[in-house]
Amino acid sequence: ITSADLVSLQLLAGLYTRQNDSFLSFTTLAFKDMQGLAVQPVSVASPRRALTFTSDAGSPRLLSWTLDLDSPAQVRLNFSEIVNASSLLVSRISVQSTAAGGQAYALTTSSTKTANAASLLLDLSAADGNALKSNDGLATLRSNSYLRFTAAGAVADMAGRASDLLASGVLTDRFTP
């Protein structure tokens, strides 16, 4: 399976999350045996259910993020897998001045219009954007721009597995004041 195929499958909410929603069908063109003969097809009308199923037990992880405080102020969150955009809880996201904490601001009213994806674009509300811009020791440079999930479940993957708490902040990859 290619990476593109995997992404396409992960975007199908409610499919391929357990054995009872994992089915396969194929035509005679899908495979050939060792003598070059086509396999017997499995029709879409009567697909085969997976005999065994190993679920993805991992929670989505924040890989990187970017901060752009220009108008419109935005944060891009890049995850290890496709996440359910509607599960995003901005109240569990904090921007802080150091990995350990330092000065911090918890987002309150920002939101995303992004579809389910491995990368979510968060539109900072005027309140959140202005709070970050008005703090002299926070988010003024790349070196004082860290993001942290203050509680587990800031976002969930397509199977409903919640993100873990980020005990220490993740330094921004790109910062635009």
Coordinates of C-alpha atoms in Angstrom, one line a residue:
I1 CA 0.0 0.0 0.0
T2 CA 1.4 3.4 -0.9
S3 CA 1.5 6.4 1.5
A4 CA -1.2 8.1 -0.6
D5 CA -3.4 5.1 -0.3
L6 CA -2.9 5.0 3.4
V7 CA -3.9 8.6 3.8
S8 CA -7.0 8.0 1.6
L9 CA -8.0 5.1 3.9
Q10 CA -7.4 7.1 7.1
L11 CA -9.7 9.9 5.8
L12 CA -12.6 7.4 5.6
A13 CA -14.1 7.9 9.0
G14 CA -15.5 4.7 10.5
L15 CA -13.7 2.4 8.1
Y16 CA -10.6 0.2 8.9
T17 CA -10.7 1.0 12.6
R18 CA -11.5 -2.6 13.7
Q19 CA -12.1 -6.0 12.2
N20 CA -15.8 -5.5 11.7
D21 CA -15.3 -2.5 9.4
S22 CA -12.4 -3.8 7.4
F23 CA -13.3 -5.5 4.1
L24 CA -11.5 -6.1 0.8
S25 CA -12.7 -6.7 -2.7
F26 CA -10.8 -6.9 -6.0
T27 CA -11.1 -7.7 -9.7
T28 CA -9.3 -10.4 -11.7
L29 CA -6.7 -7.8 -12.6
A30 CA -5.5 -7.3 -9.0
F31 CA -3.2 -10.4 -8.7
K32 CA -1.8 -13.3 -10.7
D33 CA -0.7 -16.6 -9.4
M34 CA 2.8 -18.1 -10.0
Q35 CA 1.8 -19.3 -13.4
G36 CA 0.4 -15.9 -14.5
L37 CA -3.2 -16.9 -14.1
A38 CA -5.7 -14.3 -12.8
V39 CA -7.1 -14.8 -9.3
Q40 CA -10.8 -15.3 -8.6
P41 CA -12.3 -11.9 -8.0
V42 CA -14.0 -10.8 -4.8
S43 CA -16.9 -8.5 -5.7
V44 CA -17.8 -5.2 -4.1
A45 CA -21.2 -6.6 -3.4
S46 CA -19.7 -9.5 -1.3
P47 CA -16.3 -8.2 0.1
R48 CA -14.2 -10.3 2.4
R49 CA -13.9 -9.3 6.0
A50 CA -10.4 -9.2 7.5
L51 CA -9.5 -12.5 9.3
T52 CA -7.3 -10.6 11.8
F53 CA -7.0 -7.0 12.5
T54 CA -4.2 -5.1 14.3
S55 CA -5.4 -1.6 15.1
D56 CA -3.2 1.5 15.2
A57 CA -2.7 1.9 18.9
G58 CA -0.7 5.1 18.7
S59 CA -2.1 8.5 19.6
P60 CA -1.5 11.4 17.2
R61 CA 1.7 13.2 18.0
L62 CA 2.5 16.8 17.3
L63 CA 5.6 16.7 15.0
S64 CA 6.0 20.4 14.4
W65 CA 4.2 23.7 14.3
T66 CA 4.5 27.2 12.8
L67 CA 3.3 30.6 14.1
D68 CA 2.4 33.5 11.9
L69 CA 1.3 36.6 13.8
D70 CA 0.8 38.7 10.6
S71 CA -2.7 39.3 9.6
P72 CA -4.4 36.8 9.5
A73 CA -2.7 35.4 12.6
Q74 CA -2.4 31.6 12.2
V75 CA -0.9 28.5 13.7
R76 CA -0.2 25.4 11.7
L77 CA -0.1 22.1 13.6
N78 CA 1.6 19.1 11.9
F79 CA 0.8 15.7 13.2
S80 CA 2.1 12.1 12.8
E81 CA -1.2 11.0 11.3
I82 CA -4.5 12.2 10.0
V83 CA -6.5 13.9 12.8
N84 CA -10.2 14.7 13.1
A85 CA -10.3 18.5 12.7
S86 CA -13.7 18.8 14.5
S87 CA -12.1 17.2 17.6
L88 CA -9.6 20.0 18.1
L89 CA -10.0 21.6 21.6
V90 CA -8.0 24.9 21.5
S91 CA -8.5 25.4 25.2
R92 CA -5.9 22.6 25.7
I93 CA -3.3 24.4 23.6
S94 CA -0.8 26.9 25.2
V95 CA 1.9 29.0 23.6
Q96 CA 4.8 29.4 26.1
S97 CA 8.2 31.1 26.2
T98 CA 10.3 28.1 27.1
A99 CA 10.1 24.3 26.7
A100 CA 9.5 24.0 30.5
G101 CA 6.9 26.8 30.6
G102 CA 8.0 30.3 31.4
Q103 CA 5.4 32.9 30.3
A104 CA 2.4 31.1 28.8
Y105 CA -0.9 31.9 27.1
A106 CA -3.7 29.4 26.7
L107 CA -5.7 29.8 23.6
T108 CA -9.3 30.5 24.1
T109 CA -11.4 31.3 21.1
S110 CA -9.3 30.3 18.0
S111 CA -10.7 27.8 15.6
T112 CA -9.9 25.8 12.4
K113 CA -11.8 25.5 9.1
T114 CA -9.4 22.8 7.9
A115 CA -10.8 19.4 6.8
N116 CA -9.5 16.3 8.4
A117 CA -5.7 16.1 7.6
A118 CA -2.3 15.5 9.1
S119 CA -1.8 19.3 9.1
L120 CA -4.4 21.7 10.7
L121 CA -4.4 25.4 10.1
L122 CA -5.7 27.2 13.2
D123 CA -7.0 30.8 12.7
L124 CA -6.1 32.7 15.8
S125 CA -9.0 34.8 17.1
A126 CA -8.5 38.5 17.6
A127 CA -8.4 37.9 21.3
D128 CA -5.7 35.1 21.1
G129 CA -3.7 37.0 18.4
N130 CA -3.7 40.2 20.4
A131 CA -2.8 38.5 23.6
L132 CA 0.2 36.9 22.0
K133 CA 1.3 40.1 20.3
S134 CA 1.0 42.2 23.4
N135 CA 3.2 40.0 25.6
D136 CA 6.8 41.2 25.3
G137 CA 8.4 37.9 26.5
L138 CA 6.3 35.5 24.5
A139 CA 6.1 34.7 20.8
T140 CA 8.3 37.7 19.9
L141 CA 11.1 35.4 18.4
R142 CA 11.4 31.8 17.3
S143 CA 13.4 31.1 20.5
N144 CA 10.5 32.1 22.8
S145 CA 7.7 30.4 20.9
Y146 CA 6.9 26.9 22.2
L147 CA 3.6 25.1 21.9
R148 CA 2.2 22.7 24.5
F149 CA -0.9 20.5 24.9
T150 CA -1.9 21.3 28.5
A151 CA -4.1 18.2 28.7
A152 CA -4.6 15.0 26.9
G153 CA -7.1 15.1 24.1
A154 CA -6.3 18.4 22.4
V155 CA -7.1 16.5 19.2
A156 CA -8.0 13.0 18.2
D157 CA -7.2 10.8 15.2
M158 CA -9.8 9.4 12.8
A159 CA -10.4 6.4 15.1
G160 CA -11.0 8.6 18.1
R161 CA -7.6 8.1 19.9
A162 CA -6.8 11.3 21.8
S163 CA -3.5 13.1 21.7
D164 CA -1.3 12.8 24.7
L165 CA -0.4 15.6 27.1
L166 CA 2.8 17.4 25.9
A167 CA 4.6 17.8 29.2
S168 CA 7.2 20.1 27.6
G169 CA 6.7 22.6 24.8
V170 CA 7.7 22.1 21.2
L171 CA 9.7 24.9 19.6
T172 CA 8.1 26.4 16.5
D173 CA 9.7 25.4 13.1
R174 CA 8.9 28.8 11.6
F175 CA 8.0 32.1 13.2
T176 CA 6.6 35.2 11.5
P177 CA 6.2 38.2 13.9

